[in-house]
Coordinates of C-alpha atoms in Angstrom, one line a residue:
X573 CA -2.6 9.0 -17.7
X574 CA -3.3 7.4 -14.4
X575 CA -0.4 6.0 -14.1
X576 CA 1.7 8.5 -14.6
X577 CA -0.5 10.6 -12.1
X578 CA 0.5 8.2 -9.4
X579 CA 4.3 7.5 -10.2
X580 CA 4.7 11.4 -9.6
X581 CA 2.4 11.7 -6.7
X582 CA 4.5 9.1 -5.2
X583 CA 7.4 10.3 -6.0
X584 CA 6.9 14.0 -4.0
X585 CA 4.9 11.8 -1.0
X586 CA 1.5 12.5 -1.7
X587 CA -0.4 9.2 -2.9
X588 CA -1.3 9.4 1.2
X589 CA -2.3 13.1 1.3
X590 CA -4.8 11.9 -2.0
X591 CA -6.3 9.1 -1.5
X592 CA -7.3 9.8 1.9
X593 CA -8.9 12.9 0.0
X594 CA -10.3 11.4 -2.4
X595 CA -11.6 8.6 0.5
X596 CA -13.4 11.2 2.3
X597 CA -15.3 12.5 -1.0
X598 CA -16.6 8.6 -1.3
X599 CA -17.9 8.5 2.1
X600 CA -20.2 11.4 1.2
X601 CA -21.1 10.0 -2.1
X602 CA -22.0 6.0 -0.5
X603 CA -24.3 8.2 1.3
X604 CA -26.2 9.2 -2.0
X605 CA -26.6 5.1 -2.6
X606 CA -29.1 2.1 -1.1
X607 CA -27.7 0.9 2.3
X608 CA -27.5 -2.5 0.6
X609 CA -24.9 -1.1 -2.0
X610 CA -20.8 -2.4 -2.1
X611 CA -18.6 0.1 -2.9
X612 CA -15.0 -0.2 -4.7
X613 CA -11.9 1.6 -3.5
X614 CA -8.7 1.3 -5.2
X615 CA -5.2 1.3 -3.4
X616 CA -2.1 2.0 -5.1
X617 CA 1.2 0.0 -4.0
X618 CA 2.0 3.2 -2.1
X619 CA -1.0 3.0 -0.3
X620 CA -0.7 -1.2 0.8
X621 CA 1.8 -1.1 2.2
X622 CA 2.1 2.2 4.5
X623 CA 0.3 0.8 8.3
X624 CA -0.8 5.2 8.6
X625 CA -2.7 4.8 5.2
X626 CA -4.2 2.0 5.7
X627 CA -4.8 3.3 9.8
X628 CA -6.5 6.9 8.4
X629 CA -8.6 4.2 5.9
X630 CA -10.5 2.0 8.8
X631 CA -10.8 5.6 11.0
X632 CA -12.1 7.3 8.5
X633 CA -14.8 4.4 7.6
X634 CA -15.8 4.2 11.6
X635 CA -16.2 7.9 12.0
X636 CA -18.4 7.9 8.7
X637 CA -21.0 5.5 10.9
X638 CA -20.7 2.9 7.2
X639 CA -20.9 -0.4 7.9
X640 CA -17.5 -2.0 7.0
X641 CA -18.4 -4.7 4.8
X642 CA -19.9 -2.2 2.5
X643 CA -16.4 -1.5 1.3
X644 CA -14.0 -3.6 -1.0
X645 CA -10.3 -2.6 -1.2
X646 CA -8.5 -3.2 -4.6
X647 CA -5.2 -4.4 -4.7
X648 CA -2.4 -5.4 -7.7
X649 CA 0.0 -7.7 -7.5
X650 CA 2.4 -5.0 -8.4
X651 CA 1.2 -3.2 -5.4
X652 CA 1.9 -6.7 -3.3
X653 CA 5.6 -7.3 -5.1
X654 CA 6.6 -3.8 -3.3
X655 CA 6.7 -5.2 0.4
X656 CA 4.4 -8.4 0.5
X657 CA 5.2 -8.7 4.4
X658 CA 3.7 -5.3 5.1
X659 CA 1.1 -5.5 2.6
X660 CA 0.1 -8.7 3.9
X661 CA -0.1 -7.5 7.3
X662 CA -2.2 -4.6 6.5
X663 CA -4.6 -6.4 4.2
X664 CA -4.9 -8.5 7.1
X665 CA -5.9 -5.5 9.0
X666 CA -8.9 -4.2 7.1
X667 CA -10.2 -7.4 6.3
X668 CA -10.5 -7.8 10.6
X669 CA -12.7 -4.5 10.6
X670 CA -15.1 -6.0 8.0
X671 CA -13.8 -4.8 4.6
X672 CA -13.4 -6.8 1.7
X673 CA -10.3 -7.3 -0.6
X674 CA -10.3 -7.9 -4.0
X675 CA -7.1 -8.8 -6.0
X676 CA -7.4 -6.7 -9.0
X677 CA -5.4 -7.5 -12.4
X678 CA -5.5 -11.0 -11.8
X679 CA -3.1 -12.7 -14.6
X680 CA -0.7 -10.3 -15.6
X681 CA 2.2 -10.5 -13.7
X682 CA 4.0 -13.8 -13.2
X683 CA 3.1 -15.2 -9.1
X684 CA -0.7 -14.4 -8.8
X685 CA -1.1 -18.4 -8.8
X686 CA 1.2 -18.4 -5.8
X687 CA -0.1 -15.2 -4.0
X688 CA -3.4 -16.3 -4.0
X689 CA -2.7 -19.3 -0.8
X690 CA -0.6 -16.8 0.7
X691 CA -3.0 -13.5 0.9
X692 CA -6.5 -13.4 3.0
X693 CA -8.4 -12.1 -0.4
X694 CA -11.9 -12.4 -1.2
X695 CA -12.5 -11.8 -4.8
X696 CA -10.1 -11.6 -7.9
X697 CA -10.6 -9.6 -10.7
X698 CA -9.5 -11.5 -14.0
X699 CA -7.9 -8.9 -16.5
X700 CA -9.6 -7.8 -19.5
X701 CA -6.9 -9.1 -22.2
X702 CA -8.0 -13.0 -21.0
X703 CA -11.5 -11.8 -22.4
X704 CA -10.3 -11.1 -26.0
X705 CA -9.3 -14.4 -27.0
X706 CA -12.9 -15.7 -25.8
X707 CA -13.6 -16.5 -29.9
X708 CA -10.8 -19.2 -29.2
X709 CA -11.1 -22.7 -28.2
X710 CA -8.2 -22.3 -26.0
X711 CA -9.4 -18.6 -24.6
X712 CA -12.3 -20.5 -23.4
X713 CA -10.9 -23.4 -21.8
X714 CA -8.5 -21.2 -19.6
X715 CA -11.1 -19.0 -18.1
X716 CA -12.8 -22.1 -17.7
X717 CA -10.1 -22.9 -15.8
X718 CA -9.6 -19.8 -13.6
X719 CA -13.7 -19.9 -13.0
X720 CA -12.8 -23.4 -11.2
X721 CA -10.4 -22.0 -9.4
X722 CA -11.9 -19.9 -7.4
X723 CA -14.5 -22.1 -6.6
X724 CA -12.2 -24.9 -5.1
X725 CA -10.8 -21.4 -3.2
X726 CA -13.9 -20.3 -1.6
X727 CA -13.0 -16.9 -3.8
X728 CA -15.8 -14.6 -5.3
X729 CA -13.9 -13.8 -9.2
X730 CA -14.9 -11.0 -11.2
X731 CA -13.7 -10.5 -15.3
X732 CA -13.2 -7.3 -16.4
X733 CA -12.9 -6.1 -19.8
X734 CA -16.7 -7.3 -21.3
X735 CA -17.7 -5.1 -23.9
X736 CA -20.3 -7.2 -25.9
X737 CA -23.2 -8.9 -25.9
X738 CA -21.5 -12.0 -27.2
X739 CA -18.6 -12.0 -24.1
X740 CA -21.5 -11.8 -21.8
X741 CA -23.2 -15.0 -22.7
X742 CA -20.2 -17.0 -23.4
X743 CA -18.9 -15.8 -19.5
X744 CA -22.9 -16.6 -18.3
X745 CA -22.4 -20.2 -20.4
X746 CA -18.9 -20.8 -18.4
X747 CA -20.6 -20.3 -14.8
X748 CA -19.7 -16.7 -14.3
X749 CA -21.5 -15.0 -11.7
X750 CA -19.5 -11.4 -12.0
X751 CA -18.5 -9.5 -14.8
X752 CA -17.4 -5.3 -15.3
X753 CA -17.2 -3.7 -18.8
X754 CA -19.0 -1.2 -20.7
X755 CA -21.7 -3.5 -22.1
X756 CA -23.3 -3.3 -18.6
X757 CA -22.3 0.2 -17.7
X758 CA -19.9 2.9 -18.9
X759 CA -18.6 5.5 -16.1
X760 CA -21.1 7.8 -14.7
X761 CA -21.5 10.0 -11.6
X762 CA -22.5 9.2 -8.6
X763 CA -25.9 10.9 -9.0
X764 CA -26.8 8.9 -12.2
X765 CA -26.3 5.9 -9.9
X766 CA -29.4 5.2 -9.0
X767 CA -31.5 5.7 -11.8
X768 CA -29.2 3.3 -13.8
X769 CA -29.3 0.7 -11.1
X770 CA -33.6 1.3 -10.9
X771 CA -33.3 0.7 -15.1
X772 CA -31.1 -2.0 -14.7
X773 CA -33.6 -3.9 -12.1
X774 CA -36.5 -3.2 -13.7
X775 CA -35.1 -4.7 -17.2
X776 CA -34.0 -8.1 -15.1
X777 CA -37.1 -8.2 -13.4
X778 CA -39.4 -7.9 -16.7
X779 CA -41.3 -10.4 -18.1
X780 CA -39.7 -12.0 -21.9
X781 CA -41.9 -9.3 -24.9
X782 CA -43.5 -13.1 -25.5
X783 CA -44.9 -13.3 -22.1
X784 CA -45.7 -9.7 -21.9
X785 CA -47.7 -9.2 -25.0
X786 CA -50.2 -12.4 -24.1
X787 CA -52.4 -9.9 -21.8
X788 CA -52.7 -7.4 -25.2
X789 CA -54.2 -10.3 -26.9

């Protein structure tokens, strides 16, 4: 399991090495994507409180020649709780360099609301557990309240765990602009991404079937 792997890496003091190795691979893969495409990368609790790792990530982006604004580093509330002061300083360091920060799995901890005004973050990702209650009135109201809160705080909101068309439709009706889940795409290799993006963009610009049929009459 990923969680067990990360715990083992932290115990062996190899988490930073693994993170930087994976990020170097990502920097090579990014070159296969359109220049406007942003890339998200998860940082562990160990990463965000280790200034040497943060400095190395910034240096790697500089050396790659890629725009820092293309990168989003995702951190969890659990990571922040390890050492809030150090994590906050490192988040400031990343954002000053033009890198965006997303708070992942929002809503799974007890102090998330308190962090929103204290952290220099750009996005929050709503945990998939909230989507499971979408068919209930209470679940819809909670998500609507979260979306309104994000708009008030000028935070981009991404809702995770969308697996059905119905869930996507409900969220669209609530005004959700960004969502993530198997309904939209399954995991794929970096080489498969450009073709998937092309199919997605073509589907988005294709006229409805009724309109496309007019020319054949």
